[in-house]
Each structure stands twice: as C-alpha cells, then as structure tokens.
C-alpha cells in the first residue's frame, strides 16, 4: 500500500454527495416508499371550520364503502397521553423536545374541539389509497361553529408576553432570553437621538413546502411499534411515540434514512405518525399515511405571521445610539411558539442603548414552528430594512453605515466572539459584487427602461451544539463505518459524516461509509438549527479518534507487533495504518492488527457534548449579502438579476455541499422576499392558497446567477471541528437585501413581504 508520510487532511476538499446517485436514480428510499406485506392506506378527513366543536360524525356510509377497514374519529379512537408542558418542567417529561415550552401537542382525535381549519377529525383506513380517499368524502361531520380569530392586526390589543420569558429554563436555570424583555442602557435614548427611523415591518405566514410530503408507515409486531417516518429528528419521534402510546422507548423503532427536504417542517413529530400508529393498532396491519399537499398547509407548523417595530436612533456620524426592536408573532390556541425574533436587535450592531420586546397573539392556526432560519430571518428583515432607511436619511452608504456600527464583541452578552469575519465578508462580498460603482441616490441607476437597484444586508445565525452520540467501527477488511441516528434532509450530512469519519480514523475516504437515520444507532441531535456538523460531526470525530486509540492499545503491548512499547506521542496514523513518526516504515495496517488478534472489528461509541466554551464566547456565523434587481419602470415587474453572498462559517468540511447550502438558502430567501405568502381568509379562518399552484415557491426561472463563497475563518472555540453552522446564515438578510435593492431602484420602501408588483405601482 502507498505510504503517506503524514495524514493529508480530507476536511475542506470538495467531495460529491455519496447519496447523489441514489437520489437521482430513485435508489434512495423515502418514508412512504418502503414496502410491507399487507399494507393498508390511511386518508385524513379535515375540519371545515376553524373554531368550535364537532357536534356529530356520521361514518356509517364510509364504513360500508368498498375496501374500508376502519373509520377512526374522536368517538372511537384509542385514548392516548399528550402531556402538557409548563415552564420549569423537567425536560424528561416533555413529550416533544422541539415543541414550545408551554402548551400541549394537538391531542389528535381525542376530543371534539376544533382549534384551526383543516384539523384532522377522522382517518379512514382501506385496502387501497383510492378506496380510503373515496370513503373520506362519505364521512359527514356537523359542527357548532364560532367566529374564528386569525388576523394578527385585529388581535394586537390582546398580545401577551410569552410565559417562557417569565420563568427559568429548566436545563440552564436561566431565563430563556429570546422571550424576555430586555433593556440595555438608557431607555430614553431614542428620544434623544439626532436622527431617528421608526417603522413597522410585516411578514406573512409562510409554509416550508418541501418536495417530500409528511409520511409515515406504522406497523405493530408483538406490542412493538416500527415506523418509517419523514423526520429531522429520529430519536425525538421515537421518544414522542413512546410517551403518547405508553411504551418503553426501545419498543419504538424509527427509520428515516432520507428526507426529501424539510426546511424545519419535520422538526416536530406532529399528528400524522400518531394517527398512523393508532390506525395500525386498530386494523392490526401496517398503515401508510401520506399527508396531501393541500393538507400540508395545516398538518405542520409554519413561519408565524409577524409584525415588528424597529426604531433606530443615531448621531449624524451614523453611529447608533438606540435600537428598539419589538416583535408580535402569532401562535396557536394551545401552544406558545417562540423564536429568536428580536434577538438580532440586541446583538447585530453596536449600540449602547437597546430595548427589545416580544409578544404573542393567539389565533385559530396550527402551532407555528421554525422555518428556514426562523427568528433571525424575520428579525433581520426588519432590522436591516430599518438600517437601510437610516442610511438614506443620513446620506451614508448602506455598507459604510454597517461597518461603522460593527459590533467588536457581543453587545448583548458582553462576551467576545469565538471568531467573527463579518468585516471581511463585507469587503470581499462588496469587491466581488462591484459595490463601489453604486451611486447613492434612488432611481439613479438605469439600463434602458429598467431601473437598477443594488442593496445589501448582514446575515447572522447562532452556532449551536447539542449532545450527540456516534459510533465508529473499523473492520478487519480495511473498511470502516461511522454511525449515528441523525437525519439528512439534504445539506449533505451522509457525505460530511463520511469525510469527518475518514479524517478522524485516518483512512482513505473510499474505505469509510456513513450510516444514518435509524433509532437503533447512537442518538443524534436534531437535524436543524444548522447544528448537525457541530453536534453529530463532533461526535463522529471523537468516536473515530477513540476507535483508533483502541487499535493502538492493542499493539503497544503486543510482542508480535512492530509497534510494541510505543506511546501515543510516538506514532502517527495515516491511510489506515499506524506507524512510528521517526521511522514510518515501522508500522502496520489496521487490518493486520485486527486479523492477528482474530477480531472482525473494533469499535468505539462516544457521547459528545458541548463544554463550557459557550459561556465564555458568543458564537455566530456571519454573512454579507449583495443583491441586484431590475425593475421595469412602467410595469413594476421585478427581477433579481444577481446575488453575491460572502460567509464566515469557521472550518468548512465540504466546500461543495457547503456552497450549495448557501445558494439553496439564497433561493429560499428570494422566495421570502418576492413570492411566498400563505393567504388567510379571515372570515373563514381558512388558508386560500394551499397548493403549489397558488403558493409560489421560487422556480428555476426566478433564480438569477447566485455567487456564494466562504471567507477564510479559523475558530478553535466553537467545537472540536471548528465548524460553525452554515445552512441558515445563508437565508438571513436575503429578504432585506432585496427590499433594500428595490428601494434603491424605485424609491419605494416595501415593509410588508412579499414584494409583489402591486406594491411597486
Ligand atoms: Mo431548521 S428551520 O432548524 O430545520
């Protein structure tokens, strides 16, 4: 075998997705694609009112329809346990760890109360999907209807502070800061400022709309439950179903090898795995339940409707003297969903004085949840639109204004940054974009009858890390596998874990496999919050190091080994071989060691968790986004013609998939800016555009040239890999950069998303 003198790092090289071929050839199996003998099919009946009670359900005709095995409603459903969550509660008793800290998951088919429109009221199970769907049309439900509340503006007077902001986080013992009111410095600073911008920004409900629908196949065998489920968090679905069905965790097996996009929609288990498992128990056969595209608009949460006030006070020199960031967000009747909406007001720019306030408003809606860089994305749209407005008021270049207000340490926590390359992102992004050629006046750049606008914005996203476990196993044939129950919804986790595994094991990339997405594998953190590499990656890395250390322990006391008597400091690992640093010819391969010891494999499982570093440093990824728009001066038709995004994300594990994460995020940000809006009919409390024909996600024709790149950044504080989260930082700031470019082009400030042409005429 070839002898590499030292281990050449794999991390950072561009590597193609290991699952790419499987995905394009149909070889990757998604939750609904698994085959079971005796499969039956579920179809949901949804409420046609948004508020009130079911008075009666007549399912006789449906039960008699061809192929129907069962019609399950709250009148005959098995009784299940949906525990309530309260502030200060022991997190081990919580039914769902990405659920809001206050409330109770929708107790599906457990009672007559209707909380929102298109809430499941029955499930029909039949021999075929067509039979089940037909029979749903025969279920007759009568309601006692009350007037629904769905408008945030109409409810603002009844807004309330989230309970979680009033209590202490049971895990950290601290007040959860995102929900609490915060005042820094002089609360009267705004009224003393030389220049003030004070505006309101509105973001509609948006739905994730991933390609893959919510799907579960549930099967019971001997009191044990197996589910193939689309999820971003395998162990959470396992734990949730165990609590709801009163089972020991090990009696629930969750399988989820591939996820066809999710963007946050599958962070929580929602109702469908519960309904599928309940139905499978009733009919005593496997049940497949796939939520339809239309039902997706009420079957999982959404980006909540938010109204934000941002007030900025500054001196004539452009330095901020006051930031006021208030956010109002809608939640459901039965849970208090919160997100990091106003946190960016506290930390993104330096200001001695700052006030943030966060309020919730109830509505007859499904509980919202994280969507594509949840709170930061919404918060920065407001904050960085306001910064742009301030720049025009002060007649300072918008980029220069941001540089002048750069925060050299975290203004909120007072902690130093673990690393921050934002100034470098501004610089390199501006150079690549050609920002210096921008003229400052609105409507001052033209190309024929097109108005050209250049806008920019800052992006930021916290670097999280959560406990995760992983196993590394080296086989005597010279191959290895790294394993964790993590999901991969598309960013490339299958590939990244293989790279990290190969690096830690000092083996050739082609000899190492990854295995993910099964609850029998070591427990992984949620595949969300851009923390999979930091959390699961760190566990895989540590497991790899632990496995190779076990090999070394086998040889240094072995008289048959050329490495006997050597210590860890004297040896090096490369190419699946241990050798003496001073004499690389003296050594042996992993497979030689295992074979001589008659071992088929050697393995190490590691529980990895964050240390105290997050108490000492503030950890965030940062980005700078630059956008060009072209607006037809007569028709108002708006096109984004190019974007440049520069990101600082710490160590980049796989340049290729990392860049594609940022470009994908920019696409999502353009959707938020220009097309995406869930439209509610407040009279009915009903979503009127619940289809891909009427909810407009960006398509290829909407997407311009996207340039995304990473600035060099080293961070030895965040985690053992030095990798920050890089998925979501790509979204944050895109919508504000577009809105700012639109103002530059047209002189019209659009403060309510999406920026559709009617708002420009
Ligand atoms: Mo993400 S919105 O945490 O899946």
XYZ file of C-alpha atoms and ligand atoms in Angstrom:
765
model
C 0.000 0.000 0.000
C 1.084 3.556 -0.617
C 2.750 5.198 2.331
C 1.693 8.670 3.173
C 4.204 10.266 5.484
C 1.625 12.266 7.289
C -2.081 12.398 7.198
C -3.277 14.717 4.442
C -6.455 16.369 5.752
C -9.578 15.401 3.879
C -11.626 18.095 5.508
C -12.081 21.051 3.201
C -11.705 19.206 -0.110
C -14.755 19.252 -2.400
C -16.466 15.862 -2.249
C -19.513 14.829 -4.257
C -22.584 13.671 -2.352
C -22.370 9.974 -1.560
C -26.155 9.770 -1.891
C -26.343 11.846 -5.072
C -26.520 8.912 -7.455
C -29.027 7.075 -5.255
C -31.259 10.129 -5.221
C -31.277 10.821 -8.945
C -31.787 7.157 -9.850
C -34.624 6.623 -7.372
C -32.472 4.276 -5.291
C -32.812 6.367 -2.125
C -35.966 5.233 -0.356
C -38.075 7.852 1.405
C -40.505 7.132 4.238
C -43.533 6.343 2.052
C -41.549 4.147 -0.345
C -40.939 1.180 1.925
C -42.910 -1.952 1.074
C -44.761 -4.011 3.661
C -46.862 -7.094 3.078
C -50.470 -6.462 3.933
C -50.080 -2.693 3.686
C -53.208 -0.614 4.193
C -53.710 3.065 3.461
C -54.908 5.946 5.585
C -56.623 9.110 4.382
C -57.485 12.060 6.599
C -60.748 13.939 6.946
C -60.081 17.563 7.889
C -62.317 20.054 9.670
C -64.092 22.616 7.517
C -64.350 25.156 10.320
C -61.544 26.944 12.183
C -63.109 27.372 15.617
C -65.765 25.475 17.550
C -66.771 21.881 18.273
C -67.714 18.748 16.421
C -71.406 18.116 17.155
C -71.650 14.787 15.405
C -69.897 12.452 12.994
C -71.803 10.025 10.793
C -69.341 7.496 9.406
C -71.820 4.698 8.525
C -71.617 5.191 4.752
C -67.835 5.436 4.851
C -67.586 2.222 6.870
C -69.682 0.381 4.274
C -67.664 1.694 1.297
C -65.547 -0.817 -0.667
C -62.252 -1.818 0.936
C -62.736 0.238 4.094
C -61.270 -1.374 7.219
C -61.881 1.351 9.779
C -63.064 4.906 10.254
C -61.419 6.357 13.353
C -62.759 9.544 14.950
C -62.588 11.047 18.434
C -65.676 8.948 19.223
C -63.901 5.592 18.844
C -60.154 6.362 18.809
C -57.830 4.733 21.349
C -57.206 7.096 24.295
C -53.647 8.458 24.215
C -51.500 10.546 26.519
C -50.417 14.015 25.371
C -48.670 15.561 28.387
C -48.833 19.297 28.979
C -45.669 21.346 29.060
C -45.207 24.142 31.545
C -42.351 26.499 32.290
C -39.885 24.931 34.691
C -40.999 21.383 33.931
C -38.471 18.551 33.943
C -37.489 18.238 30.281
C -37.524 14.428 30.516
C -41.286 14.572 30.969
C -41.769 16.724 27.928
C -43.388 14.876 25.062
C -41.570 16.583 22.228
C -38.268 18.367 22.601
C -38.646 20.834 19.758
C -42.142 21.758 20.833
C -42.854 25.090 22.510
C -42.015 25.070 26.221
C -45.609 25.929 27.060
C -48.678 24.032 25.881
C -49.759 20.614 24.735
C -49.294 18.970 21.331
C -52.547 18.745 19.404
C -54.427 15.856 21.091
C -55.340 14.393 17.729
C -58.692 12.528 17.501
C -59.089 12.760 21.274
C -61.938 15.241 21.531
C -64.486 17.410 19.712
C -62.655 20.760 19.974
C -61.622 22.435 16.731
C -58.631 24.755 17.130
C -57.900 25.573 13.480
C -59.197 24.984 9.998
C -58.268 21.686 8.340
C -57.552 19.981 11.651
C -57.772 16.165 11.373
C -61.193 14.935 12.543
C -61.114 11.370 11.196
C -58.876 8.880 9.452
C -60.197 6.273 7.054
C -58.153 3.099 6.586
C -58.727 0.966 3.495
C -57.147 -1.706 1.315
C -56.115 0.883 -1.262
C -55.413 4.608 -1.156
C -58.178 5.290 -3.674
C -60.723 3.445 -1.531
C -59.613 5.358 1.553
C -59.743 8.718 -0.215
C -63.197 7.984 -1.668
C -64.549 6.973 1.720
C -63.372 10.237 3.304
C -65.950 12.003 1.112
C -68.703 9.938 2.783
C -67.862 10.982 6.359
C -70.419 13.570 7.464
C -69.325 15.944 10.225
C -71.580 18.537 11.839
C -70.131 21.443 13.793
C -71.038 24.092 16.309
C -69.098 26.933 14.745
C -67.710 30.003 16.426
C -66.180 33.045 14.808
C -62.501 32.325 14.085
C -59.664 34.656 15.033
C -56.829 34.648 12.518
C -55.853 38.281 11.986
C -52.807 39.396 13.988
C -53.508 43.086 13.476
C -57.048 42.681 14.823
C -55.723 40.936 17.944
C -52.740 43.158 18.789
C -54.526 44.740 21.732
C -54.676 41.298 23.364
C -50.976 40.490 22.789
C -49.245 38.927 25.801
C -45.676 38.175 26.885
C -44.720 34.506 26.393
C -44.733 32.570 29.657
C -41.318 31.087 28.971
C -39.812 34.564 29.123
C -41.196 34.960 32.629
C -39.756 31.751 34.051
C -36.475 29.892 34.111
C -35.188 27.392 31.567
C -35.194 24.008 33.364
C -31.953 22.964 31.657
C -29.854 26.096 32.084
C -31.592 27.561 35.125
C -31.605 30.882 33.268
C -34.449 32.961 31.944
C -34.882 31.928 28.299
C -33.620 35.118 26.778
C -35.441 35.058 23.499
C -38.828 35.530 25.091
C -37.845 38.000 27.781
C -37.985 41.799 27.631
C -34.501 43.268 27.595
C -33.381 46.810 28.286
C -29.739 47.823 27.900
C -28.518 51.287 28.788
C -30.751 54.339 28.690
C -34.392 53.501 27.924
C -34.970 57.102 26.774
C -32.096 57.074 24.267
C -34.343 57.061 21.200
C -35.993 60.363 22.080
C -32.561 61.969 22.464
C -31.177 60.784 19.115
C -30.184 63.259 16.375
C -31.695 61.129 13.616
C -34.499 58.608 14.049
C -36.087 55.910 11.888
C -39.195 54.299 13.375
C -41.097 51.877 11.153
C -43.231 48.734 11.171
C -42.469 45.623 9.113
C -44.813 42.736 8.405
C -44.077 39.173 7.324
C -46.966 36.891 6.325
C -47.411 33.244 7.218
C -45.123 31.153 5.027
C -45.107 27.406 4.535
C -41.980 25.319 4.057
C -43.313 23.345 1.081
C -40.574 20.733 0.806
C -40.866 18.267 -2.066
C -41.443 15.256 0.182
C -44.829 15.174 1.891
C -45.222 14.260 5.563
C -45.365 10.458 5.523
C -45.440 7.594 7.973
C -45.711 3.835 7.637
C -46.561 2.303 11.007
C -46.537 -1.362 11.934
C -47.078 -3.173 15.261
C -45.493 -6.554 15.989
C -45.860 -8.157 19.398
C -46.611 -4.862 21.123
C -43.649 -3.124 19.491
C -44.008 -0.293 17.039
C -41.933 0.296 13.908
C -42.359 3.492 11.917
C -40.817 4.697 8.694
C -41.245 8.412 9.123
C -40.111 11.567 7.429
C -38.340 13.419 10.216
C -35.489 15.765 11.063
C -35.062 14.092 14.454
C -35.253 10.312 14.660
C -34.762 9.929 18.455
C -37.415 12.569 19.109
C -40.069 10.731 17.099
C -39.086 7.600 18.996
C -39.383 9.328 22.385
C -42.609 11.092 21.442
C -44.408 7.958 20.238
C -43.158 6.083 23.314
C -44.783 8.662 25.605
C -48.005 9.014 23.611
C -48.526 5.229 23.351
C -47.135 4.463 26.807
C -44.289 2.255 25.566
C -40.683 1.873 26.667
C -38.506 3.800 24.223
C -36.744 0.667 22.991
C -40.081 -0.728 21.805
C -40.356 2.042 19.222
C -38.138 1.718 16.157
C -37.936 4.758 13.877
C -36.390 4.516 10.419
C -35.723 7.609 8.328
C -32.710 7.216 6.056
C -33.510 10.026 3.612
C -35.551 13.189 3.877
C -36.761 14.937 0.733
C -36.348 18.485 2.006
C -37.980 19.836 5.150
C -36.690 23.373 5.964
C -37.907 22.907 9.540
C -41.314 21.378 8.784
C -40.318 17.966 10.181
C -38.531 19.105 13.327
C -41.551 18.003 15.384
C -43.460 14.728 15.042
C -46.888 16.438 14.547
C -50.059 14.363 14.399
C -49.548 12.076 11.429
C -47.184 9.474 12.991
C -49.585 9.255 15.928
C -52.580 8.787 13.610
C -50.728 6.184 11.524
C -49.665 4.208 14.602
C -53.152 4.480 16.103
C -54.711 3.250 12.852
C -52.225 0.385 12.543
C -53.141 -0.710 16.051
C -56.857 -0.645 15.201
C -56.671 -2.548 11.890
C -53.801 -4.795 13.074
C -51.953 -4.274 9.788
C -49.303 -1.842 8.563
C -50.751 1.563 7.672
C -49.262 4.079 5.283
C -50.349 7.665 5.815
C -49.172 10.347 3.399
C -50.443 13.857 4.053
C -51.570 15.523 0.813
C -50.038 18.781 -0.437
C -53.221 20.636 0.487
C -53.249 19.066 3.968
C -49.584 20.037 4.441
C -50.738 23.636 4.961
C -52.364 22.650 8.250
C -50.557 19.418 9.204
C -47.301 21.029 10.234
C -46.417 24.476 11.510
C -45.352 27.489 9.514
C -43.321 30.670 9.747
C -45.585 32.720 12.011
C -47.165 35.960 10.865
C -45.129 38.724 12.500
C -45.423 42.453 12.935
C -42.227 44.195 14.028
C -41.432 47.729 15.041
C -37.820 48.753 14.618
C -36.759 52.194 15.796
C -33.163 53.294 15.329
C -31.586 56.404 16.762
C -28.213 57.630 15.502
C -25.853 60.564 15.575
C -25.125 62.474 12.365
C -21.916 60.428 12.144
C -24.067 57.342 11.643
C -23.270 55.716 14.961
C -26.278 54.051 16.532
C -27.318 55.435 19.896
C -30.575 53.494 20.274
C -32.122 50.297 18.948
C -35.727 49.423 19.726
C -36.902 46.078 18.351
C -40.427 44.903 19.184
C -41.975 41.816 17.694
C -45.525 40.459 17.649
C -45.913 36.875 16.488
C -48.942 34.673 16.084
C -49.264 31.379 17.929
C -51.987 28.759 18.230
C -54.692 28.438 20.891
C -52.933 25.529 22.601
C -49.180 26.217 22.435
C -46.897 29.245 22.826
C -44.458 29.091 19.950
C -41.466 31.404 20.278
C -38.398 32.071 18.160
C -35.358 34.375 18.113
C -37.318 37.208 16.503
C -35.929 40.246 18.301
C -32.596 38.804 19.475
C -30.825 40.245 16.435
C -31.776 43.725 17.659
C -29.630 43.076 20.713
C -26.500 41.704 19.073
C -26.151 42.522 15.381
C -24.941 46.130 15.705
C -23.113 48.040 18.389
C -25.334 50.407 20.322
C -25.003 51.429 23.974
C -28.793 51.512 24.328
C -31.236 48.848 23.289
C -34.777 47.744 24.080
C -36.315 44.508 22.824
C -39.795 43.229 23.476
C -41.534 40.082 22.266
C -45.268 39.447 22.350
C -47.558 36.670 21.206
C -51.012 36.847 19.700
C -53.391 33.876 19.708
C -55.149 32.650 16.621
C -57.066 29.720 15.184
C -53.986 28.379 13.437
C -51.818 25.298 13.656
C -48.889 25.961 16.009
C -46.148 27.735 14.047
C -42.588 26.413 14.110
C -39.149 27.068 12.856
C -38.844 27.677 9.149
C -35.594 28.405 7.294
C -33.544 30.352 9.857
C -36.675 31.057 11.924
C -36.476 34.187 14.082
C -33.219 35.621 12.790
C -34.543 35.612 9.234
C -37.674 37.567 10.153
C -35.873 39.788 12.648
C -33.099 40.804 10.256
C -35.621 41.639 7.526
C -36.984 44.332 9.829
C -33.712 45.436 11.401
C -31.707 45.643 8.209
C -34.515 47.320 6.270
C -34.504 49.955 9.020
C -30.699 50.254 8.799
C -31.099 50.944 5.082
C -33.737 53.597 5.781
C -31.339 55.190 8.252
C -28.543 55.174 5.665
C -30.674 57.198 3.224
C -31.713 59.611 5.957
C -28.076 60.164 6.898
C -26.890 60.083 3.265
C -24.304 57.467 4.200
C -23.580 54.463 2.013
C -25.532 51.495 3.497
C -22.430 49.301 3.619
C -20.404 52.068 5.275
C -23.189 52.526 7.861
C -22.957 48.871 8.795
C -19.174 48.969 9.026
C -19.407 51.996 11.350
C -21.749 50.057 13.618
C -19.815 46.802 13.587
C -20.004 45.085 16.970
C -16.485 44.090 18.032
C -17.844 41.986 20.867
C -21.380 40.713 21.517
C -23.292 43.806 22.695
C -25.921 41.659 24.423
C -23.879 39.130 26.395
C -20.750 41.266 26.562
C -18.762 38.164 25.594
C -16.038 38.136 22.968
C -16.923 36.423 19.690
C -15.392 32.981 19.249
C -14.482 34.359 15.816
C -16.084 36.897 13.505
C -15.233 37.632 9.887
C -18.097 39.960 9.090
C -15.845 42.869 8.063
C -14.046 40.514 5.713
C -17.412 39.303 4.348
C -18.428 42.922 3.704
C -15.104 43.605 1.976
C -14.837 40.507 -0.189
C -18.561 40.481 -0.994
C -18.540 44.153 -1.996
C -15.479 43.607 -4.209
C -16.976 40.644 -5.975
C -20.274 42.476 -6.438
C -18.692 45.743 -7.572
C -20.425 47.754 -4.826
C -18.000 50.699 -5.243
C -19.663 51.533 -8.589
C -23.044 52.071 -6.899
C -24.498 55.564 -6.997
C -26.206 56.525 -3.773
C -29.493 58.157 -4.934
C -32.590 56.005 -5.517
C -33.557 55.682 -9.211
C -30.084 56.794 -10.216
C -29.008 53.592 -11.981
C -30.763 52.585 -15.191
C -30.459 50.220 -18.097
C -32.879 51.370 -20.791
C -36.320 51.366 -19.251
C -35.170 49.149 -16.385
C -34.412 50.708 -13.040
C -31.391 49.017 -11.464
C -31.143 48.689 -7.700
C -28.270 47.462 -5.552
C -28.964 46.501 -1.974
C -27.109 44.682 0.746
C -27.701 43.227 4.176
C -25.954 41.492 7.018
C -26.657 37.850 7.828
C -26.125 36.137 11.152
C -27.017 32.833 12.742
C -26.003 31.350 16.107
C -23.635 28.393 16.225
C -25.409 25.806 18.322
C -24.140 22.474 19.513
C -26.232 19.833 21.250
C -25.350 16.476 22.825
C -24.951 13.716 20.256
C -23.591 10.214 20.166
C -21.820 8.349 17.407
C -20.042 5.056 16.823
C -17.010 4.325 14.671
C -16.238 0.723 13.737
C -13.109 -0.423 11.921
C -13.346 -3.805 10.132
C -10.580 -6.311 9.504
C -11.059 -5.936 5.737
C -9.696 -2.400 5.949
C -13.022 -0.600 5.782
C -14.901 1.336 8.434
C -18.316 2.739 9.200
C -19.430 5.727 11.253
C -22.953 5.639 12.639
C -25.453 7.994 14.174
C -29.234 8.282 14.102
C -29.014 11.757 12.526
C -31.317 12.725 9.676
C -30.146 14.266 6.423
C -32.793 16.460 4.824
C -30.455 17.451 2.018
C -27.463 19.519 3.196
C -25.115 16.560 2.696
C -24.833 15.009 6.151
C -24.309 11.497 4.698
C -21.254 12.865 2.905
C -19.977 15.142 5.675
C -20.076 12.374 8.286
C -18.120 10.093 5.971
C -15.461 12.796 5.475
C -15.209 13.531 9.188
C -15.100 9.792 9.931
C -12.314 9.200 7.416
C -10.347 12.151 8.757
C -10.638 11.019 12.380
C -9.865 7.398 11.543
C -7.018 8.424 9.223
C -8.385 6.237 6.472
C -8.921 6.669 2.774
C -12.294 8.246 2.015
C -13.278 5.342 -0.226
C -12.883 2.890 2.675
C -15.269 4.661 5.053
C -19.075 4.600 4.959
C -21.600 6.534 6.981
C -24.886 5.191 8.330
C -27.660 7.492 9.480
C -31.365 7.748 10.133
C -32.234 4.782 12.364
C -33.179 4.891 16.041
C -31.111 1.765 16.757
C -27.975 3.846 16.029
C -26.439 6.181 18.645
C -28.692 9.139 19.495
C -28.170 12.262 17.421
C -29.160 15.867 17.997
C -31.959 17.394 15.986
C -31.136 17.931 12.330
C -31.957 21.609 12.482
C -30.667 24.909 13.739
C -27.672 24.433 11.431
C -26.033 22.354 14.150
C -25.639 18.870 12.710
C -21.980 19.223 11.774
C -21.148 20.885 15.092
C -23.095 18.304 17.128
C -23.136 14.981 15.269
C -19.915 15.787 13.406
C -18.093 16.371 16.683
C -19.400 13.023 17.981
C -18.306 11.194 14.818
C -14.906 12.853 15.040
C -14.430 11.873 18.675
C -15.676 8.328 18.006
C -13.137 7.973 15.183
C -10.301 9.117 17.438
C -11.474 6.743 20.182
C -11.617 3.766 17.794
C -8.103 4.284 16.500
C -6.836 4.767 20.057
C -8.279 1.318 20.851
C -6.224 -0.131 17.991
C -3.105 1.474 19.387
C -3.871 -0.012 22.780
C -3.966 -3.432 21.102
C -0.474 -3.121 19.607
C 1.672 -1.372 22.131
C 1.579 -4.314 24.495
C 1.662 -6.924 21.732
C 5.044 -8.637 21.314
C 4.101 -9.626 17.746
C 3.680 -6.006 16.675
C 6.461 -3.825 15.268
C 4.920 -1.051 17.364
C 5.181 -2.766 20.739
C 6.181 -0.456 23.512
C 5.276 2.711 21.646
C 3.195 5.503 23.124
C 0.555 7.684 21.515
C 3.049 10.529 21.146
C 5.472 8.399 19.137
C 3.091 7.212 16.458
C 1.088 8.671 13.650
C -1.988 7.424 11.798
C -2.495 7.634 8.028
C -4.065 5.599 5.256
C -5.445 3.033 7.677
C -2.034 2.390 9.182
C -0.219 3.135 12.452
C 3.478 3.889 12.183
C 6.410 5.412 14.038
C 6.830 9.116 13.466
C 10.614 8.748 13.368
C 10.564 5.709 11.081
C 7.370 5.483 9.017
C 8.434 2.129 7.579
C 7.951 0.640 11.058
C 4.234 0.154 11.405
C 1.247 -1.941 10.474
C -2.193 -1.564 8.955
C -5.444 -1.604 10.928
C -6.459 -4.810 9.183
C -3.131 -6.528 10.033
C -3.731 -5.687 13.684
C -7.325 -6.907 13.708
C -6.560 -10.113 11.807
C -3.669 -11.043 14.056
C -5.959 -10.554 17.047
C -8.707 -12.583 15.328
C -11.063 -9.637 15.599
C -13.619 -8.956 12.931
C -13.852 -5.336 14.026
C -13.119 -2.855 16.756
C -15.473 -0.057 17.701
C -15.946 2.959 19.916
C -19.135 4.782 20.820
C -18.828 8.313 22.137
C -21.292 10.661 23.822
C -20.217 14.114 22.826
C -21.488 17.297 24.370
C -20.687 20.981 24.412
C -18.298 22.156 27.103
C -18.172 25.479 28.886
C -16.994 27.320 25.756
C -20.454 28.751 25.078
C -20.363 30.507 28.452
C -17.121 32.240 27.542
C -17.667 33.131 23.909
C -20.505 34.312 21.756
C -20.718 32.024 18.742
C -22.272 33.056 15.474
C -21.744 32.662 11.772
C -21.966 35.904 9.808
C -22.577 36.759 6.197
C -22.951 39.687 3.841
C -25.481 39.505 1.009
C -25.475 41.763 -2.058
C -28.393 41.800 -4.489
C -29.111 43.445 -7.831
C -32.706 43.945 -9.001
C -34.068 45.151 -12.319
C -37.485 46.785 -12.211
C -39.474 47.603 -15.320
C -40.068 51.351 -14.899
C -43.553 51.214 -16.448
C -44.910 47.828 -15.361
C -43.227 47.392 -11.997
C -42.123 43.881 -12.969
C -39.262 42.976 -10.684
C -36.456 40.504 -11.327
C -33.447 39.734 -9.183
C -30.576 39.650 -11.668
C -27.650 38.562 -9.491
C -26.647 37.933 -5.891
C -23.320 37.661 -4.075
C -23.076 36.133 -0.600
C -19.893 36.044 1.460
C -19.977 33.884 4.584
C -17.779 33.215 7.559
C -18.613 29.730 8.760
C -15.497 28.578 10.576
C -13.941 25.462 9.127
C -15.742 24.254 6.013
C -15.935 20.464 5.977
C -17.050 20.015 2.375
C -16.720 23.094 0.201
C -19.015 21.605 -2.430
C -22.061 20.828 -0.302
C -21.434 23.912 1.857
C -21.593 26.238 -1.132
C -24.726 24.522 -2.327
C -26.292 25.076 1.110
C -25.702 28.815 0.826
C -27.044 29.019 -2.739
C -30.081 26.991 -1.685
C -30.599 29.322 1.235
C -30.411 32.350 -1.049
C -33.120 30.770 -3.212
C -35.278 30.398 -0.084
C -34.534 33.996 0.865
C -35.597 35.182 -2.587
C -38.846 33.247 -2.124
C -39.418 35.007 1.184
C -38.654 38.366 -0.435
C -40.648 38.056 -3.625
C -43.194 35.260 -3.839
C -44.025 33.308 -0.697
C -47.195 34.140 1.202
C -49.838 31.976 2.797
C -53.061 33.899 2.329
C -55.715 33.648 5.030
C -59.391 34.391 4.548
C -60.097 35.886 7.970
C -63.870 35.467 7.612
C -63.499 31.671 7.425
C -60.126 31.372 9.131
C -59.124 29.362 6.110
C -55.960 29.326 4.026
C -56.995 30.034 0.453
C -53.809 29.172 -1.448
C -52.959 25.710 -0.130
C -51.386 24.361 -3.302
C -48.114 24.763 -5.149
C -50.036 26.445 -7.965
C -51.047 29.285 -5.674
C -48.322 29.296 -3.035
C -45.367 30.442 -5.092
C -42.005 28.956 -4.235
C -39.249 30.255 -6.485
C -38.687 28.149 -9.599
C -35.649 27.990 -11.881
C -36.904 30.903 -13.986
C -36.960 33.119 -10.874
C -33.385 32.380 -9.916
C -30.532 34.533 -11.164
C -26.800 33.996 -11.005
C -26.008 33.194 -7.378
C -22.448 33.530 -6.158
C -21.719 32.139 -2.715
C -18.330 31.783 -1.115
C -16.673 31.454 2.264
C -14.048 33.750 3.680
C -11.150 32.027 5.453
C -12.043 31.678 9.110
C -10.429 29.690 11.887
C -12.337 29.089 15.087
C -10.850 26.837 17.763
C -13.571 27.670 20.308
C -16.868 26.514 18.810
C -16.335 22.738 18.823
C -13.611 20.141 18.120
C -14.080 20.567 14.376
C -14.005 24.359 14.346
C -17.089 24.273 12.096
C -19.932 26.761 12.521
C -23.469 26.214 11.314
C -23.754 27.353 7.726
C -27.193 26.383 6.459
C -29.336 29.110 7.881
C -26.929 32.036 7.810
C -27.449 31.922 4.048
C -31.134 32.879 4.414
C -30.763 35.630 6.951
C -30.536 39.019 5.283
C -31.527 37.969 1.773
C -35.053 39.400 2.007
C -33.748 42.689 3.440
C -31.042 42.908 0.757
C -33.784 42.524 -1.882
C -36.063 45.100 -0.214
C -33.111 47.484 0.033
C -32.248 46.941 -3.640
C -35.880 47.579 -4.573
C -35.795 50.899 -2.725
C -32.554 51.830 -4.455
C -34.102 51.020 -7.826
C -37.508 52.611 -7.344
C -37.532 54.871 -4.297
C -40.367 52.704 -2.895
C -39.874 51.163 0.532
C -41.811 47.910 0.863
C -42.202 46.980 4.520
C -44.635 44.135 4.038
C -43.435 40.920 2.418
C -43.577 39.581 -0.195
C -42.533 42.382 -2.560
C -45.053 41.786 -5.325
C -45.528 44.143 -8.242
C -48.808 45.593 -6.953
C -46.755 47.122 -4.120
C -44.458 48.836 -6.624
C -47.101 50.502 -8.802
Mo -34.297 24.353 10.647
S -35.734 25.790 10.455
O -33.896 24.399 12.304
O -34.890 22.889 10.113
